[in-house]
Amino acid sequence: MTFHLRAATDQDLPFARTLTHRAMDRYYVQNRLLWSNDGFDMAWASRENWLICHDDEVAGFISLSRDSHALYIRELHMLEAFRGLGAGSWVLEQMALKAQAQGLLRLTVFKANPAKSLYQRSGFSVVGEEDGFWRMERVCRGSS
């Protein structure tokens, strides 16, 4: 399968919010966290958001932020029908290319989330932990 990224717009916000809430609800419950639609919407407005597409179908989305040290994956979610087809690995490689200027690609994942193994296969290492989360990063250097 081939995938591509398309810049998300405000019209994509309801899709992203619903997908994130459905994917993360059990982890929020396990960790006694409260979901906030308003909180998600405020974060969306301040981030770089991309839809992950296969042909004309939306397969998922990724939400990013950055500072001078790293590119941060804030959200990465796929529709059930597209899981296990290589989209996650493909997106992580695209983000590693985007992160070359900063040198690091970072994310936080719930400890109970099996996506941790995808991140490890994609070159991420655990660099810390907080409560129910692993902090992970991947070194991304451009060829010079």
JSON list of N, CA and C in Angstrom, two decimals, residues 31-75:
[
{"chain": "A", "resi": 31, "resn": "ASN", "atom": "N", "xyz": [-5.61, 5.40, 33.45]},
{"chain": "A", "resi": 31, "resn": "ASN", "atom": "CA", "xyz": [-4.71, 6.34, 34.12]},
{"chain": "A", "resi": 31, "resn": "ASN", "atom": "C", "xyz": [-5.45, 7.46, 34.87]},
{"chain": "A", "resi": 32, "resn": "ARG", "atom": "N", "xyz": [-6.76, 7.30, 34.99]},
{"chain": "A", "resi": 32, "resn": "ARG", "atom": "CA", "xyz": [-7.61, 8.26, 35.70]},
{"chain": "A", "resi": 32, "resn": "ARG", "atom": "C", "xyz": [-7.45, 9.68, 35.18]},
{"chain": "A", "resi": 33, "resn": "LEU", "atom": "N", "xyz": [-7.42, 9.80, 33.86]},
{"chain": "A", "resi": 33, "resn": "LEU", "atom": "CA", "xyz": [-7.34, 11.10, 33.20]},
{"chain": "A", "resi": 33, "resn": "LEU", "atom": "C", "xyz": [-8.71, 11.43, 32.61]},
{"chain": "A", "resi": 34, "resn": "LEU", "atom": "N", "xyz": [-9.00, 12.69, 32.50]},
{"chain": "A", "resi": 34, "resn": "LEU", "atom": "CA", "xyz": [-10.27, 13.12, 31.92]},
{"chain": "A", "resi": 34, "resn": "LEU", "atom": "C", "xyz": [-10.06, 13.63, 30.50]},
{"chain": "A", "resi": 35, "resn": "TRP", "atom": "N", "xyz": [-10.86, 13.14, 29.58]},
{"chain": "A", "resi": 35, "resn": "TRP", "atom": "CA", "xyz": [-10.84, 13.63, 28.20]},
{"chain": "A", "resi": 35, "resn": "TRP", "atom": "C", "xyz": [-11.52, 14.99, 28.14]},
{"chain": "A", "resi": 36, "resn": "SER", "atom": "N", "xyz": [-10.98, 15.90, 27.34]},
{"chain": "A", "resi": 36, "resn": "SER", "atom": "CA", "xyz": [-11.58, 17.21, 27.15]},
{"chain": "A", "resi": 36, "resn": "SER", "atom": "C", "xyz": [-11.61, 17.55, 25.67]},
{"chain": "A", "resi": 37, "resn": "ASN", "atom": "N", "xyz": [-12.81, 17.65, 25.10]},
{"chain": "A", "resi": 37, "resn": "ASN", "atom": "CA", "xyz": [-12.92, 18.07, 23.70]},
{"chain": "A", "resi": 37, "resn": "ASN", "atom": "C", "xyz": [-12.31, 19.45, 23.52]},
{"chain": "A", "resi": 38, "resn": "ASP", "atom": "N", "xyz": [-12.57, 20.37, 24.46]},
{"chain": "A", "resi": 38, "resn": "ASP", "atom": "CA", "xyz": [-12.01, 21.72, 24.36]},
{"chain": "A", "resi": 38, "resn": "ASP", "atom": "C", "xyz": [-10.48, 21.69, 24.41]},
{"chain": "A", "resi": 39, "resn": "GLY", "atom": "N", "xyz": [-9.93, 20.86, 25.28]},
{"chain": "A", "resi": 39, "resn": "GLY", "atom": "CA", "xyz": [-8.47, 20.73, 25.37]},
{"chain": "A", "resi": 39, "resn": "GLY", "atom": "C", "xyz": [-7.88, 20.22, 24.07]},
{"chain": "A", "resi": 40, "resn": "PHE", "atom": "N", "xyz": [-8.54, 19.21, 23.47]},
{"chain": "A", "resi": 40, "resn": "PHE", "atom": "CA", "xyz": [-8.07, 18.69, 22.19]},
{"chain": "A", "resi": 40, "resn": "PHE", "atom": "C", "xyz": [-8.12, 19.78, 21.13]},
{"chain": "A", "resi": 41, "resn": "ASP", "atom": "N", "xyz": [-9.23, 20.49, 21.08]},
{"chain": "A", "resi": 41, "resn": "ASP", "atom": "CA", "xyz": [-9.40, 21.54, 20.06]},
{"chain": "A", "resi": 41, "resn": "ASP", "atom": "C", "xyz": [-8.37, 22.65, 20.20]},
{"chain": "A", "resi": 42, "resn": "MET", "atom": "N", "xyz": [-8.06, 23.04, 21.43]},
{"chain": "A", "resi": 42, "resn": "MET", "atom": "CA", "xyz": [-7.04, 24.08, 21.64]},
{"chain": "A", "resi": 42, "resn": "MET", "atom": "C", "xyz": [-5.67, 23.58, 21.20]},
{"chain": "A", "resi": 43, "resn": "ALA", "atom": "N", "xyz": [-5.34, 22.32, 21.52]},
{"chain": "A", "resi": 43, "resn": "ALA", "atom": "CA", "xyz": [-4.06, 21.77, 21.10]},
{"chain": "A", "resi": 43, "resn": "ALA", "atom": "C", "xyz": [-3.98, 21.68, 19.57]},
{"chain": "A", "resi": 44, "resn": "TRP", "atom": "N", "xyz": [-5.05, 21.25, 18.93]},
{"chain": "A", "resi": 44, "resn": "TRP", "atom": "CA", "xyz": [-5.12, 21.14, 17.47]},
{"chain": "A", "resi": 44, "resn": "TRP", "atom": "C", "xyz": [-4.77, 22.48, 16.82]},
{"chain": "A", "resi": 45, "resn": "ALA", "atom": "N", "xyz": [-5.32, 23.55, 17.37]},
{"chain": "A", "resi": 45, "resn": "ALA", "atom": "CA", "xyz": [-5.13, 24.88, 16.78]},
{"chain": "A", "resi": 45, "resn": "ALA", "atom": "C", "xyz": [-3.68, 25.33, 16.82]},
{"chain": "A", "resi": 46, "resn": "SER", "atom": "N", "xyz": [-2.89, 24.82, 17.74]},
{"chain": "A", "resi": 46, "resn": "SER", "atom": "CA", "xyz": [-1.51, 25.27, 17.88]},
{"chain": "A", "resi": 46, "resn": "SER", "atom": "C", "xyz": [-0.49, 24.29, 17.30]},
{"chain": "A", "resi": 47, "resn": "ARG", "atom": "N", "xyz": [-0.96, 23.25, 16.64]},
{"chain": "A", "resi": 47, "resn": "ARG", "atom": "CA", "xyz": [-0.06, 22.22, 16.12]},
{"chain": "A", "resi": 47, "resn": "ARG", "atom": "C", "xyz": [-0.10, 22.13, 14.60]},
{"chain": "A", "resi": 48, "resn": "GLU", "atom": "N", "xyz": [0.90, 21.42, 14.08]},
{"chain": "A", "resi": 48, "resn": "GLU", "atom": "CA", "xyz": [0.97, 21.09, 12.66]},
{"chain": "A", "resi": 48, "resn": "GLU", "atom": "C", "xyz": [0.27, 19.75, 12.49]},
{"chain": "A", "resi": 49, "resn": "ASN", "atom": "N", "xyz": [-0.84, 19.72, 11.75]},
{"chain": "A", "resi": 49, "resn": "ASN", "atom": "CA", "xyz": [-1.67, 18.53, 11.64]},
{"chain": "A", "resi": 49, "resn": "ASN", "atom": "C", "xyz": [-1.72, 18.03, 10.21]},
{"chain": "A", "resi": 50, "resn": "TRP", "atom": "N", "xyz": [-1.58, 16.72, 10.06]},
{"chain": "A", "resi": 50, "resn": "TRP", "atom": "CA", "xyz": [-1.57, 16.08, 8.74]},
{"chain": "A", "resi": 50, "resn": "TRP", "atom": "C", "xyz": [-2.51, 14.89, 8.73]},
{"chain": "A", "resi": 51, "resn": "LEU", "atom": "N", "xyz": [-3.22, 14.72, 7.63]},
{"chain": "A", "resi": 51, "resn": "LEU", "atom": "CA", "xyz": [-3.99, 13.50, 7.43]},
{"chain": "A", "resi": 51, "resn": "LEU", "atom": "C", "xyz": [-3.11, 12.48, 6.72]},
{"chain": "A", "resi": 52, "resn": "ILE", "atom": "N", "xyz": [-3.22, 11.25, 7.13]},
{"chain": "A", "resi": 52, "resn": "ILE", "atom": "CA", "xyz": [-2.52, 10.14, 6.49]},
{"chain": "A", "resi": 52, "resn": "ILE", "atom": "C", "xyz": [-3.53, 9.52, 5.54]},
{"chain": "A", "resi": 53, "resn": "CYS", "atom": "N", "xyz": [-3.20, 9.51, 4.25]},
{"chain": "A", "resi": 53, "resn": "CYS", "atom": "CA", "xyz": [-4.15, 9.07, 3.23]},
{"chain": "A", "resi": 53, "resn": "CYS", "atom": "C", "xyz": [-3.61, 7.89, 2.43]},
{"chain": "A", "resi": 54, "resn": "HIS", "atom": "N", "xyz": [-4.55, 7.07, 1.99]},
{"chain": "A", "resi": 54, "resn": "HIS", "atom": "CA", "xyz": [-4.27, 6.00, 1.02]},
{"chain": "A", "resi": 54, "resn": "HIS", "atom": "C", "xyz": [-5.20, 6.29, -0.14]},
{"chain": "A", "resi": 55, "resn": "ASP", "atom": "N", "xyz": [-4.62, 6.61, -1.29]},
{"chain": "A", "resi": 55, "resn": "ASP", "atom": "CA", "xyz": [-5.41, 7.09, -2.44]},
{"chain": "A", "resi": 55, "resn": "ASP", "atom": "C", "xyz": [-6.26, 8.27, -1.97]},
{"chain": "A", "resi": 56, "resn": "ASP", "atom": "N", "xyz": [-7.57, 8.20, -2.14]},
{"chain": "A", "resi": 56, "resn": "ASP", "atom": "CA", "xyz": [-8.43, 9.30, -1.71]},
{"chain": "A", "resi": 56, "resn": "ASP", "atom": "C", "xyz": [-9.05, 9.07, -0.34]},
{"chain": "A", "resi": 57, "resn": "GLU", "atom": "N", "xyz": [-8.68, 7.98, 0.31]},
{"chain": "A", "resi": 57, "resn": "GLU", "atom": "CA", "xyz": [-9.24, 7.66, 1.62]},
{"chain": "A", "resi": 57, "resn": "GLU", "atom": "C", "xyz": [-8.35, 8.19, 2.74]},
{"chain": "A", "resi": 58, "resn": "VAL", "atom": "N", "xyz": [-8.97, 8.73, 3.77]},
{"chain": "A", "resi": 58, "resn": "VAL", "atom": "CA", "xyz": [-8.24, 9.15, 4.96]},
{"chain": "A", "resi": 58, "resn": "VAL", "atom": "C", "xyz": [-8.06, 7.92, 5.84]},
{"chain": "A", "resi": 59, "resn": "ALA", "atom": "N", "xyz": [-6.82, 7.63, 6.19]},
{"chain": "A", "resi": 59, "resn": "ALA", "atom": "CA", "xyz": [-6.50, 6.45, 7.00]},
{"chain": "A", "resi": 59, "resn": "ALA", "atom": "C", "xyz": [-6.22, 6.80, 8.46]},
{"chain": "A", "resi": 60, "resn": "GLY", "atom": "N", "xyz": [-5.87, 8.07, 8.72]},
{"chain": "A", "resi": 60, "resn": "GLY", "atom": "CA", "xyz": [-5.55, 8.47, 10.08]},
{"chain": "A", "resi": 60, "resn": "GLY", "atom": "C", "xyz": [-5.02, 9.89, 10.07]},
{"chain": "A", "resi": 61, "resn": "PHE", "atom": "N", "xyz": [-4.37, 10.27, 11.17]},
{"chain": "A", "resi": 61, "resn": "PHE", "atom": "CA", "xyz": [-3.78, 11.60, 11.23]},
{"chain": "A", "resi": 61, "resn": "PHE", "atom": "C", "xyz": [-2.61, 11.62, 12.20]},
{"chain": "A", "resi": 62, "resn": "ILE", "atom": "N", "xyz": [-1.78, 12.65, 12.03]},
{"chain": "A", "resi": 62, "resn": "ILE", "atom": "CA", "xyz": [-0.65, 12.88, 12.92]},
{"chain": "A", "resi": 62, "resn": "ILE", "atom": "C", "xyz": [-0.62, 14.37, 13.26]},
{"chain": "A", "resi": 63, "resn": "SER", "atom": "N", "xyz": [-0.29, 14.65, 14.51]},
{"chain": "A", "resi": 63, "resn": "SER", "atom": "CA", "xyz": [-0.24, 16.02, 15.01]},
{"chain": "A", "resi": 63, "resn": "SER", "atom": "C", "xyz": [1.14, 16.27, 15.58]},
{"chain": "A", "resi": 64, "resn": "LEU", "atom": "N", "xyz": [1.76, 17.39, 15.21]},
{"chain": "A", "resi": 64, "resn": "LEU", "atom": "CA", "xyz": [3.15, 17.67, 15.54]},
{"chain": "A", "resi": 64, "resn": "LEU", "atom": "C", "xyz": [3.33, 19.03, 16.20]},
{"chain": "A", "resi": 65, "resn": "SER", "atom": "N", "xyz": [4.40, 19.13, 16.97]},
{"chain": "A", "resi": 65, "resn": "SER", "atom": "CA", "xyz": [4.89, 20.43, 17.42]},
{"chain": "A", "resi": 65, "resn": "SER", "atom": "C", "xyz": [6.41, 20.33, 17.38]},
{"chain": "A", "resi": 66, "resn": "ARG", "atom": "N", "xyz": [7.07, 21.46, 17.51]},
{"chain": "A", "resi": 66, "resn": "ARG", "atom": "CA", "xyz": [8.53, 21.44, 17.45]},
{"chain": "A", "resi": 66, "resn": "ARG", "atom": "C", "xyz": [9.11, 22.56, 18.28]},
{"chain": "A", "resi": 67, "resn": "ASP", "atom": "N", "xyz": [10.36, 22.34, 18.68]},
{"chain": "A", "resi": 67, "resn": "ASP", "atom": "CA", "xyz": [11.17, 23.40, 19.26]},
{"chain": "A", "resi": 67, "resn": "ASP", "atom": "C", "xyz": [12.55, 23.28, 18.62]},
{"chain": "A", "resi": 68, "resn": "SER", "atom": "N", "xyz": [13.52, 24.00, 19.14]},
{"chain": "A", "resi": 68, "resn": "SER", "atom": "CA", "xyz": [14.84, 23.97, 18.50]},
{"chain": "A", "resi": 68, "resn": "SER", "atom": "C", "xyz": [15.56, 22.64, 18.67]},
{"chain": "A", "resi": 69, "resn": "HIS", "atom": "N", "xyz": [15.09, 21.80, 19.59]},
{"chain": "A", "resi": 69, "resn": "HIS", "atom": "CA", "xyz": [15.77, 20.53, 19.87]},
{"chain": "A", "resi": 69, "resn": "HIS", "atom": "C", "xyz": [15.13, 19.32, 19.20]},
{"chain": "A", "resi": 70, "resn": "ALA", "atom": "N", "xyz": [13.80, 19.36, 18.97]},
{"chain": "A", "resi": 70, "resn": "ALA", "atom": "CA", "xyz": [13.13, 18.15, 18.51]},
{"chain": "A", "resi": 70, "resn": "ALA", "atom": "C", "xyz": [11.82, 18.47, 17.79]},
{"chain": "A", "resi": 71, "resn": "LEU", "atom": "N", "xyz": [11.41, 17.49, 16.98]},
{"chain": "A", "resi": 71, "resn": "LEU", "atom": "CA", "xyz": [10.06, 17.44, 16.43]},
{"chain": "A", "resi": 71, "resn": "LEU", "atom": "C", "xyz": [9.30, 16.47, 17.33]},
{"chain": "A", "resi": 72, "resn": "TYR", "atom": "N", "xyz": [8.13, 16.87, 17.79]},
{"chain": "A", "resi": 72, "resn": "TYR", "atom": "CA", "xyz": [7.34, 16.07, 18.73]},
{"chain": "A", "resi": 72, "resn": "TYR", "atom": "C", "xyz": [6.10, 15.52, 18.05]},
{"chain": "A", "resi": 73, "resn": "ILE", "atom": "N", "xyz": [5.92, 14.22, 18.12]},
{"chain": "A", "resi": 73, "resn": "ILE", "atom": "CA", "xyz": [4.67, 13.60, 17.67]},
{"chain": "A", "resi": 73, "resn": "ILE", "atom": "C", "xyz": [3.72, 13.68, 18.86]},
{"chain": "A", "resi": 74, "resn": "ARG", "atom": "N", "xyz": [2.67, 14.47, 18.72]},
{"chain": "A", "resi": 74, "resn": "ARG", "atom": "CA", "xyz": [1.71, 14.66, 19.81]},
{"chain": "A", "resi": 74, "resn": "ARG", "atom": "C", "xyz": [0.55, 13.68, 19.71]},
{"chain": "A", "resi": 75, "resn": "GLU", "atom": "N", "xyz": [0.17, 13.35, 18.50]},
{"chain": "A", "resi": 75, "resn": "GLU", "atom": "CA", "xyz": [-0.89, 12.36, 18.26]},
{"chain": "A", "resi": 75, "resn": "GLU", "atom": "C", "xyz": [-0.52, 11.61, 16.98]}
]
